[in-house]
Amino acid sequence: MVAPPTTAEATVDQRDLVEQARKGDHDAFAALAGAAIVRLDAAARLILRDRELARDAVQDAMMRAWRDLPGLRDPEKFDAWLHRLTVHACIDAARHRRRRPIEVELTVLDAPSVADASSQIIDRELLDRGLRALEPEWRAVVVLHYYLGMPLPEVAGTLGIPLGTAKSRLHRSIGVLRSTVGIGPATDSALVTEGRLA
Amino acid sequence: MTPIDRFERDLPIALTDLAEEPTPDYFIDILGQTARSRQRPAWATPGRWFSTMPAITSRPALAIVAIAIVAILGGAFIFSRSTQSAGGPTSSATPAPTATPYQSPLPMPSDLVGGWLAPLRDSPIAQGPVSALEFGALNGDPKAPDFAISGTAAADVRETSPGVIELTSTGALGGCHTGDVAHYRWSISTDGVWLTLDPIDDPCKIRAAMVPGTWIRSGSHDSHGGPLVAARFEPFFSFTLPSGVWLGGGGAGVMTADDGSATFKVWQDPDGFNDYCNDAMGTKVLERGVDPFLKFLREDSGLDVSNERETTIDGHRAVVVDIVGKPATPPPCWTNPDTGEKNMILQWTQHADVGWKWATMIGGMSWPIVITEVDGHTLVFEDIKGGNTLDQSILDSIHFLHALPAPPAS
């Protein structure tokens, strides 16, 4: 298992690569993309819960990153910018997906009613169910904060939502996830309408 | 420690565990795509108008106004000077492959790549004011189908022999089936303006009814420059781009073309924001015309407007004005926190049920836009070359049209 990634300050090496890539050095971009691809692919799959959509979203984000990199003002913000492009591509993909019926089943979850206090790792299958029970925009808040390690103000900025909205979404999402894995009550209002025709 | 604390503590690791995978196998594909694509120069993208979000909102589509008129009007005169021979489009055909600056070979002759227009044909797949064919993309965009008719009837394309292309349907369409194979003989006039497609065989009747005939090159798609027509404006207009590799795009009432060192962009009938800091405050519907739009720009508290001067476009009064977002615009009003843009104009068009909003750079050098009014419509142009310099040459080539130019007589 790898440690959760963080949004640490860009290193000097990364800054140099960004500067080179901004000038059209595709090898430098490949190095930057290679360092980010696993993280972005994982984040996209967590948000979208769909491997194919996640691939499309990451491809979109990478294409935009390469094309628009010369316009990035601050090389230090490359990681945050790439995260933003990816999350927005994910949300766009999710919005398109809503136009067709989807296959996620939202039956009453048969999760245990009481958490196993000795458990160190949250049950993977139950966590997956919990994530699927959230709107993609809500999943994005969870993924940005808990997977990519962004502080909430940065999450709000990335998603273009007020900080209060980010806090509220995170709070309610955690409530749903807790409920799904058997810790604490559910927050029904956060459940999505997936499974129906939008 | 409570169970709740443990949950939040464990969540990052659980998410990592859930998502953990090796490097995705499509990474090489991404690098292949980016290697074939050009970067947009820093001054060309966010430094000016920036399409911050397509389709930000929907509104009921208004009726499509079919204004293609089968007539030979004066608007066609620029094309009458074409180098097309008098023997008809096919007689001067020269399907000579053209080199492209991209590393990957295109699946079809690059001369074909781009958009092609003809008067609206009676077909269930005809849309908009004119018929349109699209062939691929010059930058190897994997999302661009090899072939499409007004965005549908997608097909793969390959050249089977000089002057003959094969279309293989990639989807079902009105009685046609995936895998249907058609062959067309193609030829392009020596000036690259006119494309003629003659059917050899096509089992897809709906396509066979649309494709044959002579088409004129569209300005809203990729091109190698030369005379082009913009047909999603009222009125249409023709213009000439310098020779080069132009990546084009647009929709109803909006068009962009970029060759990496120059940009040519057009917006028709833009509206404004009631509050550029807050999209939710809605659209400020602007009266059409040069002066109302100038008034809107001058009254935008986030915009510096200077150096207004009079000019003309195809005999119509026009005004050039330099603009830039005020450096003091506070970050909460920025549309893009990375590049510091602010909302500028909103655009709705009668041919679309979606809108586009455009933002403009905050701070830095100002740049010129040109505003004119034709047939009661406001038209805003950007014609920039080499930084922030107005390049009047494309504007000077504009001629407004009320119908597509007719093909040269055979």
Coordinates of C-alpha atoms in Angstrom, one line a residue:
Chain A
M1 CA 0.0 0.0 0.0
V2 CA 1.2 3.5 -0.8
A3 CA 0.8 6.5 1.4
P4 CA -1.9 8.9 0.4
P5 CA -0.5 11.6 -1.8
T6 CA -0.3 15.1 -0.6
T7 CA -0.3 18.5 -2.2
A8 CA 3.2 19.4 -1.2
E9 CA 4.9 22.4 -2.6
A10 CA 6.3 21.8 -6.0
T11 CA 9.9 20.8 -5.8
V12 CA 12.6 22.7 -7.6
D13 CA 13.0 19.8 -10.0
Q14 CA 9.3 19.9 -10.8
R15 CA 9.4 23.7 -11.2
D16 CA 12.1 23.3 -13.8
L17 CA 10.2 20.6 -15.6
V18 CA 7.1 22.8 -15.7
E19 CA 9.2 25.7 -17.1
Q20 CA 10.6 23.4 -19.8
A21 CA 7.2 21.9 -20.6
R22 CA 5.7 25.4 -20.9
K23 CA 8.3 26.1 -23.6
G24 CA 7.1 23.1 -25.5
D25 CA 9.5 20.4 -24.2
H26 CA 7.3 17.3 -24.5
D27 CA 9.8 15.1 -22.7
A28 CA 9.5 17.4 -19.7
F29 CA 5.7 17.2 -19.9
A30 CA 6.0 13.4 -20.1
A31 CA 8.0 13.4 -16.9
L32 CA 5.4 15.6 -15.1
A33 CA 2.5 13.5 -16.5
G34 CA 4.2 10.3 -15.5
A35 CA 4.6 11.5 -11.9
A36 CA 1.0 12.4 -11.7
I37 CA -0.8 9.8 -13.8
V38 CA -1.3 7.1 -11.1
R39 CA -2.6 9.7 -8.7
L40 CA -4.9 11.3 -11.2
D41 CA -6.2 8.0 -12.6
A42 CA -7.0 6.8 -9.0
A43 CA -8.7 10.1 -8.2
A44 CA -10.8 9.9 -11.3
R45 CA -11.8 6.4 -10.6
L46 CA -12.8 7.3 -7.1
I47 CA -14.9 10.2 -8.3
L48 CA -16.5 8.5 -11.2
R49 CA -16.6 4.8 -10.1
D50 CA -16.2 3.9 -13.7
R51 CA -12.9 2.9 -15.2
E52 CA -13.7 3.9 -18.8
L53 CA -15.1 7.3 -17.8
A54 CA -12.1 7.9 -15.6
R55 CA -9.7 7.1 -18.5
D56 CA -11.5 9.6 -20.7
A57 CA -11.5 12.3 -18.0
V58 CA -7.8 11.9 -17.3
Q59 CA -7.0 12.0 -21.0
D60 CA -9.1 15.2 -21.4
A61 CA -7.3 16.7 -18.4
M62 CA -3.8 15.8 -19.8
M63 CA -4.6 17.1 -23.2
R64 CA -5.8 20.4 -21.7
A65 CA -2.8 20.5 -19.5
W66 CA -0.4 20.2 -22.4
R67 CA -2.2 22.6 -24.6
D68 CA -2.8 25.3 -22.0
L69 CA 0.4 24.9 -20.0
P70 CA 2.1 28.0 -21.6
G71 CA -0.7 30.0 -20.0
L72 CA -0.2 28.8 -16.5
R73 CA 1.1 31.7 -14.5
D74 CA 2.7 30.1 -11.6
P75 CA 4.7 26.8 -12.1
E76 CA 4.3 26.2 -8.4
K77 CA 0.7 25.6 -8.9
F78 CA 1.1 22.9 -11.5
D79 CA -0.1 20.1 -9.3
A80 CA -3.1 22.0 -8.1
W81 CA -4.0 23.1 -11.6
L82 CA -3.7 19.5 -12.9
H83 CA -6.0 18.3 -10.1
R84 CA -8.5 21.0 -11.0
L85 CA -8.4 20.0 -14.7
T86 CA -8.9 16.4 -13.7
V87 CA -11.8 17.0 -11.3
H88 CA -13.6 19.2 -13.7
A89 CA -13.2 16.6 -16.5
C90 CA -14.6 14.1 -14.1
I91 CA -17.6 16.2 -13.2
D92 CA -18.2 16.9 -16.9
A93 CA -18.0 13.2 -17.6
A94 CA -20.4 12.4 -14.8
R95 CA -22.9 15.0 -16.1
H96 CA -22.8 13.4 -19.5
R97 CA -23.3 10.0 -18.0
R98 CA -26.5 11.1 -16.2
R99 CA -28.2 11.4 -19.6
R100 CA -28.4 7.7 -19.9
P101 CA -29.6 5.1 -17.4
I102 CA -26.9 3.7 -15.4
E103 CA -26.3 0.4 -13.7
V104 CA -25.7 1.2 -10.1
E105 CA -28.0 -0.5 -7.8
L106 CA -29.1 1.5 -4.8
T107 CA -30.9 -1.1 -2.7
V108 CA -31.0 -0.8 1.0
L109 CA -27.4 -1.5 2.1
D110 CA -26.9 -4.6 4.1
A111 CA -23.9 -3.1 6.0
P112 CA -23.4 -4.1 9.6
S113 CA -25.2 -1.8 11.9
V114 CA -22.3 -1.5 14.3
A115 CA -18.8 -0.8 13.4
D116 CA -16.1 -3.2 14.2
A117 CA -14.1 -0.9 16.5
S118 CA -11.0 -3.1 16.1
S119 CA -11.0 -2.7 12.3
Q120 CA -8.0 -0.6 11.1
I121 CA -9.0 -0.5 7.5
I122 CA -12.5 0.4 6.3
D123 CA -14.1 -2.4 4.3
R124 CA -13.3 -1.9 0.7
E125 CA -16.5 -3.1 -0.7
L126 CA -18.6 -1.1 1.7
L127 CA -16.6 2.0 1.0
D128 CA -17.2 1.5 -2.7
R129 CA -20.9 1.3 -2.0
G130 CA -20.8 4.4 0.0
L131 CA -19.0 6.3 -2.6
R132 CA -21.4 5.2 -5.3
A133 CA -24.2 6.5 -3.1
L134 CA -22.9 10.0 -3.4
E135 CA -23.3 12.5 -6.2
P136 CA -20.0 12.8 -8.2
E137 CA -19.6 16.4 -7.0
W138 CA -19.8 15.2 -3.4
R139 CA -17.4 12.4 -4.1
A140 CA -15.0 15.0 -5.6
V141 CA -15.0 16.8 -2.2
V142 CA -14.2 13.6 -0.4
V143 CA -11.5 12.5 -2.9
L144 CA -9.8 15.9 -3.0
H145 CA -9.7 16.2 0.8
Y146 CA -9.0 12.7 1.9
Y147 CA -7.2 11.2 -1.1
L148 CA -5.4 14.1 -2.5
G149 CA -4.9 15.7 0.8
M150 CA -6.2 19.2 -0.1
P151 CA -7.2 21.6 2.7
L152 CA -10.9 22.5 2.4
P153 CA -10.4 26.0 1.2
E154 CA -8.3 24.6 -1.7
V155 CA -11.0 22.0 -2.3
A156 CA -13.6 24.8 -2.5
G157 CA -11.4 26.8 -4.9
T158 CA -10.8 23.8 -7.1
L159 CA -14.4 23.0 -7.4
G160 CA -15.5 26.6 -7.6
I161 CA -17.8 26.4 -4.7
P162 CA -18.1 28.4 -1.5
L163 CA -16.1 27.1 1.4
G164 CA -19.3 26.6 3.4
T165 CA -20.7 24.4 0.6
A166 CA -17.5 22.4 0.6
K167 CA -17.7 21.9 4.4
S168 CA -21.3 21.0 4.2
R169 CA -20.8 18.5 1.4
L170 CA -17.9 16.9 3.2
H171 CA -19.8 16.6 6.4
R172 CA -22.8 15.0 4.8
S173 CA -20.7 12.8 2.6
I174 CA -18.8 11.5 5.6
G175 CA -22.1 10.9 7.2
V176 CA -23.2 8.8 4.3
L177 CA -19.9 6.9 4.2
R178 CA -20.0 6.2 7.9
S179 CA -23.5 4.9 7.6
T180 CA -22.6 2.7 4.7
V181 CA -19.7 1.1 6.5
G182 CA -21.7 0.8 9.6
I183 CA -20.6 3.8 11.7
G184 CA -23.2 6.3 12.6
P185 CA -26.4 7.4 11.0
A186 CA -27.0 8.0 7.3
T187 CA -27.7 11.3 5.8
D188 CA -30.4 10.4 3.4
S189 CA -30.5 13.7 1.6
A190 CA -27.1 13.1 0.2
L191 CA -28.1 10.0 -1.7
V192 CA -28.1 10.4 -5.4
T193 CA -30.8 9.7 -8.0
E194 CA -28.5 7.4 -9.9
G195 CA -30.2 4.4 -11.2
R196 CA -33.0 6.5 -12.7
L197 CA -33.2 8.4 -15.9
A198 CA -32.1 11.9 -15.3
Chain B
M1 CA -10.2 7.6 20.2
T2 CA -13.8 7.3 19.0
P3 CA -14.9 5.1 16.1
I4 CA -15.7 8.3 14.2
D5 CA -12.2 9.6 14.6
R6 CA -10.8 6.2 13.5
F7 CA -13.1 6.4 10.4
E8 CA -11.8 9.7 9.3
R9 CA -8.2 8.7 10.2
D10 CA -8.5 5.6 8.1
L11 CA -10.3 7.1 5.2
P12 CA -7.3 8.3 3.2
I13 CA -5.7 4.9 3.5
A14 CA -8.9 3.1 2.6
L15 CA -9.4 5.4 -0.5
T16 CA -5.8 4.7 -1.5
D17 CA -6.4 1.0 -1.1
L18 CA -9.6 1.2 -3.1
A19 CA -8.0 3.1 -5.9
E20 CA -4.5 1.7 -5.9
E21 CA -3.4 0.4 -9.3
P22 CA -0.2 0.5 -11.4
T23 CA 0.4 3.0 -14.1
P24 CA -2.7 2.9 -16.3
D25 CA -2.1 1.4 -19.7
Y26 CA -3.5 4.4 -21.5
F27 CA -0.7 6.6 -20.4
I28 CA 1.3 5.9 -23.5
D29 CA -1.7 6.9 -25.6
I30 CA -2.0 10.2 -23.7
L31 CA 1.6 11.0 -24.5
G32 CA 1.1 10.1 -28.1
Q33 CA -1.8 12.5 -28.3
T34 CA -0.1 15.3 -26.6
A35 CA 3.0 14.8 -28.7
R36 CA 0.9 15.3 -31.8
S37 CA -0.9 18.4 -30.4
R38 CA 0.4 21.9 -30.3
Q39 CA 0.5 24.0 -27.3
R40 CA -1.4 27.3 -27.3
P41 CA 1.0 30.2 -26.9
A42 CA 0.6 31.9 -23.6
W43 CA -0.4 35.1 -25.1
A44 CA -3.0 33.5 -27.3
T45 CA -5.1 31.5 -24.8
P46 CA -6.0 33.1 -21.5
G47 CA -4.4 36.4 -22.5
R48 CA -7.5 37.4 -24.4
W49 CA -11.0 36.1 -24.7
F50 CA -11.3 32.8 -23.0
S51 CA -14.1 30.4 -23.4
T52 CA -14.5 29.6 -19.7
M53 CA -17.3 27.1 -20.1
P54 CA -19.3 25.8 -23.0
A55 CA -22.9 25.2 -22.5
I56 CA -23.0 26.8 -19.1
T57 CA -26.7 26.9 -19.2
S58 CA -29.4 25.8 -21.5
R59 CA -32.3 27.7 -22.7
P60 CA -35.1 26.7 -25.1
A61 CA -33.8 26.5 -28.6
L62 CA -35.3 28.9 -30.9
A63 CA -36.4 27.8 -34.3
I64 CA -33.5 27.3 -36.7
V65 CA -33.6 29.8 -39.4
A66 CA -32.7 28.3 -42.7
I67 CA -31.3 31.2 -44.6
A68 CA -29.4 29.3 -47.2
I69 CA -30.7 30.7 -50.4
V70 CA -29.9 29.1 -53.7
A71 CA -29.0 32.2 -55.5
I72 CA -26.0 33.6 -57.2
L73 CA -25.5 36.9 -55.4
G74 CA -22.7 39.4 -55.4
G75 CA -21.3 37.8 -52.3
A76 CA -19.8 35.1 -54.3
F77 CA -17.5 37.5 -56.1
I78 CA -14.4 36.8 -54.1
F79 CA -14.6 33.1 -55.1
S80 CA -15.1 33.9 -58.7
R81 CA -11.5 34.9 -58.7
S82 CA -10.6 31.4 -57.6
T83 CA -7.9 29.6 -59.6
Q84 CA -10.5 26.9 -60.3
S85 CA -10.3 26.0 -64.0
A86 CA -13.3 26.5 -66.2
G87 CA -13.8 22.9 -66.7
G88 CA -15.6 22.4 -63.4
P89 CA -14.3 21.4 -60.0
T90 CA -13.4 17.9 -60.9
S91 CA -11.6 18.8 -64.0
S92 CA -8.9 20.7 -62.1
A93 CA -8.8 18.1 -59.4
T94 CA -5.4 17.6 -57.8
P95 CA -5.8 15.4 -54.7
A96 CA -2.2 16.0 -53.8
P97 CA -1.3 15.1 -50.2
T98 CA -0.2 18.1 -48.1
A99 CA 2.4 17.7 -45.4
T100 CA 1.3 18.5 -41.9
P101 CA 3.4 19.5 -39.0
Y102 CA 2.2 16.6 -36.9
Q103 CA 4.2 13.5 -36.2
S104 CA 1.5 11.0 -36.8
P105 CA 0.2 10.5 -40.4
L106 CA -3.4 11.4 -40.8
P107 CA -5.8 8.6 -41.9
M108 CA -6.8 10.6 -44.9
P109 CA -5.4 13.1 -47.4
S110 CA -4.7 16.2 -45.3
D111 CA -6.2 18.4 -48.0
L112 CA -9.6 16.9 -47.1
V113 CA -9.3 17.8 -43.4
G114 CA -11.6 20.5 -42.2
G115 CA -15.2 21.5 -42.8
W116 CA -17.1 21.8 -46.1
L117 CA -20.3 23.6 -46.7
A118 CA -23.1 23.5 -49.2
P119 CA -26.6 24.9 -49.4
L120 CA -29.0 23.1 -47.0
R121 CA -30.1 19.8 -48.4
D122 CA -33.4 18.1 -47.8
S123 CA -32.4 15.4 -45.4
P124 CA -33.3 14.4 -41.9
I125 CA -29.7 14.7 -40.8
A126 CA -29.3 18.2 -42.3
Q127 CA -29.0 20.8 -39.5
G128 CA -28.4 24.5 -39.3
P129 CA -28.5 27.0 -42.1
V130 CA -26.2 25.0 -44.4
S131 CA -25.2 21.4 -44.9
A132 CA -21.8 20.6 -43.5
L133 CA -19.3 17.8 -43.9
E134 CA -16.4 17.4 -41.5
F135 CA -13.2 15.5 -42.1
G136 CA -11.0 14.8 -39.1
A137 CA -8.7 17.3 -37.4
L138 CA -5.3 18.7 -38.3
N139 CA -4.0 18.2 -34.8
G140 CA -4.9 14.6 -34.6
D141 CA -7.6 15.1 -32.1
P142 CA -8.7 11.6 -31.2
K143 CA -12.2 12.8 -30.5
A144 CA -12.7 14.1 -34.0
P145 CA -14.4 11.5 -36.2
D146 CA -12.7 10.9 -39.5
F147 CA -15.9 11.9 -41.2
A148 CA -19.3 13.3 -40.1
I149 CA -22.3 15.1 -41.6
S150 CA -23.3 18.0 -39.4
G151 CA -21.9 16.1 -36.5
T152 CA -23.6 12.8 -37.2
A153 CA -23.2 9.8 -39.6
A154 CA -19.7 9.3 -38.4
A155 CA -17.4 7.1 -40.4
D156 CA -13.8 6.1 -40.6
V157 CA -12.0 7.3 -43.7
R158 CA -9.1 6.0 -45.7
E159 CA -7.8 6.7 -49.1
T160 CA -7.9 3.4 -51.1
S161 CA -6.3 4.8 -54.2
P162 CA -5.3 8.2 -55.4
G163 CA -8.5 10.3 -55.5
V164 CA -10.7 7.6 -53.9
I165 CA -11.7 7.5 -50.3
E166 CA -13.5 4.8 -48.4
L167 CA -16.0 5.6 -45.7
T168 CA -16.8 2.9 -43.1
S169 CA -19.8 3.8 -40.9
T170 CA -19.0 3.7 -37.2
G171 CA -22.6 3.8 -36.1
A172 CA -26.1 3.0 -37.2
L173 CA -28.1 5.8 -38.9
G174 CA -31.6 5.8 -40.4
G175 CA -31.4 2.4 -42.1
C176 CA -27.6 2.4 -42.4
H177 CA -25.5 0.1 -40.3
T178 CA -22.2 0.1 -38.6
G179 CA -19.6 -1.2 -41.0
D180 CA -21.4 0.0 -44.1
V181 CA -18.7 0.8 -46.6
A182 CA -18.9 3.5 -49.3
H183 CA -16.5 4.8 -51.8
Y184 CA -16.3 8.3 -53.2
R185 CA -14.1 9.9 -55.7
W186 CA -12.8 13.2 -54.4
S187 CA -11.1 16.2 -55.9
I188 CA -10.2 19.7 -54.7
S189 CA -9.8 22.8 -56.8
T190 CA -6.2 23.9 -57.1
D191 CA -6.9 26.8 -54.7
G192 CA -8.2 24.4 -52.1
V193 CA -11.6 26.1 -51.9
W194 CA -13.9 23.7 -53.5
L195 CA -14.3 20.0 -52.8
T196 CA -16.2 17.7 -55.2
L197 CA -17.3 14.3 -54.1
D198 CA -18.7 11.8 -56.6
P199 CA -20.2 8.5 -55.4
I200 CA -18.8 5.2 -56.6
D201 CA -20.9 3.2 -54.2
D202 CA -22.7 3.9 -50.9
P203 CA -25.2 1.5 -49.4
C204 CA -26.2 4.1 -46.8
K205 CA -28.9 6.0 -48.7
I206 CA -29.2 8.8 -46.2
R207 CA -25.5 9.6 -46.6
A208 CA -25.6 9.0 -50.3
A209 CA -28.3 11.7 -50.5
M210 CA -26.1 14.2 -48.7
V211 CA -22.5 13.8 -49.7
P212 CA -22.3 14.0 -53.5
G213 CA -21.7 17.4 -55.0
T214 CA -19.5 20.4 -54.6
W215 CA -18.7 21.9 -51.2
I216 CA -16.9 25.1 -50.2
R217 CA -14.3 25.2 -47.4
S218 CA -15.6 26.2 -44.0
G219 CA -13.8 28.8 -41.8
S220 CA -15.1 27.2 -38.6
H221 CA -12.9 24.1 -39.0
D222 CA -9.2 23.3 -39.4
S223 CA -7.6 24.5 -42.6
H224 CA -4.4 25.4 -44.4
G225 CA -5.7 29.0 -44.9
G226 CA -6.9 30.6 -48.1
P227 CA -10.5 31.7 -48.8
L228 CA -13.1 30.4 -46.4
V229 CA -16.7 30.9 -45.5
A230 CA -18.2 31.4 -42.1
A231 CA -21.8 30.2 -42.4
R232 CA -23.0 30.2 -38.8
F233 CA -23.4 33.9 -38.7
E234 CA -26.1 36.2 -40.0
P235 CA -25.1 37.2 -42.6
F236 CA -22.5 34.7 -43.7
F237 CA -19.1 36.1 -44.6
S238 CA -16.1 35.1 -46.5
F239 CA -12.6 35.8 -45.5
T240 CA -9.0 34.7 -46.3
L241 CA -6.5 33.3 -43.8
P242 CA -2.8 33.4 -44.7
S243 CA -1.3 30.1 -45.7
G244 CA -0.5 28.0 -42.6
V245 CA -2.0 25.4 -40.3
W246 CA -5.0 26.9 -38.7
L247 CA -6.9 25.0 -36.0
G248 CA -10.4 26.2 -36.2
G249 CA -13.6 25.8 -34.2
G250 CA -16.8 27.4 -33.2
G251 CA -20.5 27.0 -33.3
A252 CA -23.5 29.2 -34.0
G253 CA -22.4 32.8 -33.9
V254 CA -18.9 32.1 -32.7
M255 CA -15.7 31.1 -34.6
T256 CA -12.0 30.8 -33.7
A257 CA -9.0 30.1 -35.8
D258 CA -5.4 29.9 -34.5
D259 CA -2.2 29.1 -36.3
G260 CA 0.0 29.4 -33.2
S261 CA 1.2 33.0 -34.0
A262 CA -2.1 34.6 -35.0
T263 CA -5.7 34.4 -33.9
F264 CA -8.9 35.3 -35.7
K265 CA -12.0 35.2 -33.6
V266 CA -15.6 36.3 -34.2
W267 CA -18.6 36.6 -31.9
Q268 CA -22.1 37.6 -33.0
D269 CA -24.6 39.4 -30.8
P270 CA -22.8 39.0 -27.5
D271 CA -24.6 40.0 -24.3
G272 CA -23.1 40.9 -21.0
F273 CA -23.2 40.0 -17.4
N274 CA -25.3 42.0 -14.9
D275 CA -22.5 41.4 -12.5
Y276 CA -19.2 40.0 -13.8
C277 CA -18.4 38.9 -10.3
N278 CA -21.5 36.7 -10.1
D279 CA -22.9 34.6 -12.9
A280 CA -26.0 34.1 -10.9
M281 CA -27.0 37.7 -11.4
G282 CA -27.8 36.8 -15.0
T283 CA -27.5 38.1 -18.5
K284 CA -27.4 41.7 -19.3
V285 CA -29.1 41.7 -22.7
L286 CA -27.5 44.3 -24.9
E287 CA -29.0 46.3 -27.7
R288 CA -27.4 45.4 -30.9
G289 CA -25.0 47.7 -32.7
V290 CA -21.6 49.2 -32.4
D291 CA -22.4 52.0 -30.0
P292 CA -24.5 50.0 -27.5
F293 CA -21.7 47.4 -27.2
L294 CA -19.1 50.1 -26.8
K295 CA -21.2 51.7 -24.1
F296 CA -21.4 48.3 -22.3
L297 CA -17.6 48.0 -22.5
R298 CA -17.0 51.5 -21.1
E299 CA -19.5 50.8 -18.2
D300 CA -17.8 47.5 -17.2
S301 CA -16.1 48.5 -14.0
G302 CA -13.6 45.7 -14.3
L303 CA -12.4 46.6 -17.8
D304 CA -10.0 49.2 -19.1
V305 CA -11.1 50.5 -22.4
S306 CA -8.9 52.9 -24.5
N307 CA -7.8 54.1 -27.8
E308 CA -11.1 54.0 -29.7
R309 CA -10.7 54.6 -33.4
E310 CA -13.0 54.3 -36.5
T311 CA -12.5 51.9 -39.3
T312 CA -14.6 49.9 -41.8
I313 CA -15.2 46.3 -42.6
D314 CA -16.5 45.6 -46.0
G315 CA -17.9 49.1 -46.1
H316 CA -19.6 48.9 -42.7
R317 CA -18.7 51.3 -39.9
A318 CA -16.5 49.6 -37.3
V319 CA -14.7 50.7 -34.2
V320 CA -11.4 49.4 -32.9
V321 CA -10.9 49.6 -29.2
D322 CA -8.2 48.3 -26.8
I323 CA -9.3 46.4 -23.8
V324 CA -7.9 44.6 -20.8
G325 CA -9.2 43.6 -17.4
K326 CA -8.3 46.0 -14.7
P327 CA -5.4 44.8 -12.6
A328 CA -7.2 45.7 -9.4
T329 CA -10.0 43.3 -10.1
P330 CA -10.3 41.3 -6.8
P331 CA -9.7 37.5 -6.9
P332 CA -13.2 36.7 -5.9
C333 CA -14.2 38.1 -9.3
W334 CA -11.7 36.0 -11.2
T335 CA -13.2 33.3 -13.4
N336 CA -10.0 31.3 -13.4
P337 CA -7.8 31.4 -10.3
D338 CA -4.7 30.3 -12.2
T339 CA -4.7 32.8 -14.9
G340 CA -6.9 35.6 -13.4
E341 CA -9.6 36.1 -16.0
K342 CA -12.8 37.9 -15.4
N343 CA -16.2 37.4 -17.0
M344 CA -16.6 39.5 -20.1
I345 CA -19.5 38.6 -22.4
L346 CA -22.2 36.0 -22.5
Q347 CA -23.4 34.7 -25.8
W348 CA -26.6 33.2 -26.9
T349 CA -27.5 32.5 -30.4
Q350 CA -30.6 31.6 -32.2
H351 CA -29.1 28.5 -33.7
A352 CA -28.2 27.0 -30.4
D353 CA -29.7 26.0 -27.2
V354 CA -26.5 26.5 -25.3
G355 CA -24.5 29.5 -24.3
W356 CA -20.9 30.3 -24.0
K357 CA -19.3 32.8 -21.7
W358 CA -16.1 34.4 -22.4
A359 CA -13.7 35.9 -20.0
T360 CA -10.8 38.2 -20.5
M361 CA -7.4 38.5 -19.0
I362 CA -6.8 40.8 -16.0
G363 CA -3.8 43.0 -16.2
G364 CA -1.0 42.9 -18.7
M365 CA -1.1 44.5 -22.1
S366 CA -4.3 45.6 -23.6
W367 CA -5.3 44.3 -27.1
P368 CA -7.6 45.4 -29.8
I369 CA -11.0 44.2 -30.7
V370 CA -13.1 45.4 -33.6
I371 CA -16.8 45.9 -33.4
T372 CA -19.1 46.3 -36.3
E373 CA -22.8 46.1 -37.1
V374 CA -24.3 44.3 -40.1
D375 CA -28.0 43.7 -40.8
G376 CA -28.9 44.6 -37.3
H377 CA -26.4 42.2 -35.7
T378 CA -23.4 43.1 -33.6
L379 CA -20.2 41.4 -34.7
V380 CA -17.0 41.5 -32.5
F381 CA -13.7 40.5 -34.1
E382 CA -10.3 39.7 -32.9
D383 CA -7.6 39.7 -35.6
I384 CA -4.3 39.6 -33.8
K385 CA -0.8 38.7 -34.9
G386 CA 2.5 38.6 -33.1
G387 CA 1.5 39.6 -29.7
N388 CA -1.1 42.2 -29.3
T389 CA -0.9 43.8 -32.7
L390 CA -4.0 44.3 -34.8
D391 CA -3.6 42.5 -38.1
Q392 CA -6.1 44.2 -40.4
S393 CA -5.3 41.9 -43.3
I394 CA -7.9 39.2 -42.4
L395 CA -10.5 41.9 -41.6
D396 CA -9.8 43.5 -44.9
S397 CA -10.6 40.3 -46.7
I398 CA -14.1 40.0 -45.2
H399 CA -17.1 40.2 -47.5
F400 CA -20.6 39.7 -46.1
L401 CA -22.8 37.3 -47.9
H402 CA -26.5 36.4 -47.9
A403 CA -25.9 33.0 -49.4
L404 CA -23.1 30.6 -50.0
P405 CA -21.0 31.4 -53.0
A406 CA -21.9 29.3 -56.0
P407 CA -19.3 26.9 -57.4
P408 CA -17.4 28.1 -60.4
A409 CA -19.3 27.4 -63.6
S410 CA -18.2 24.4 -65.5

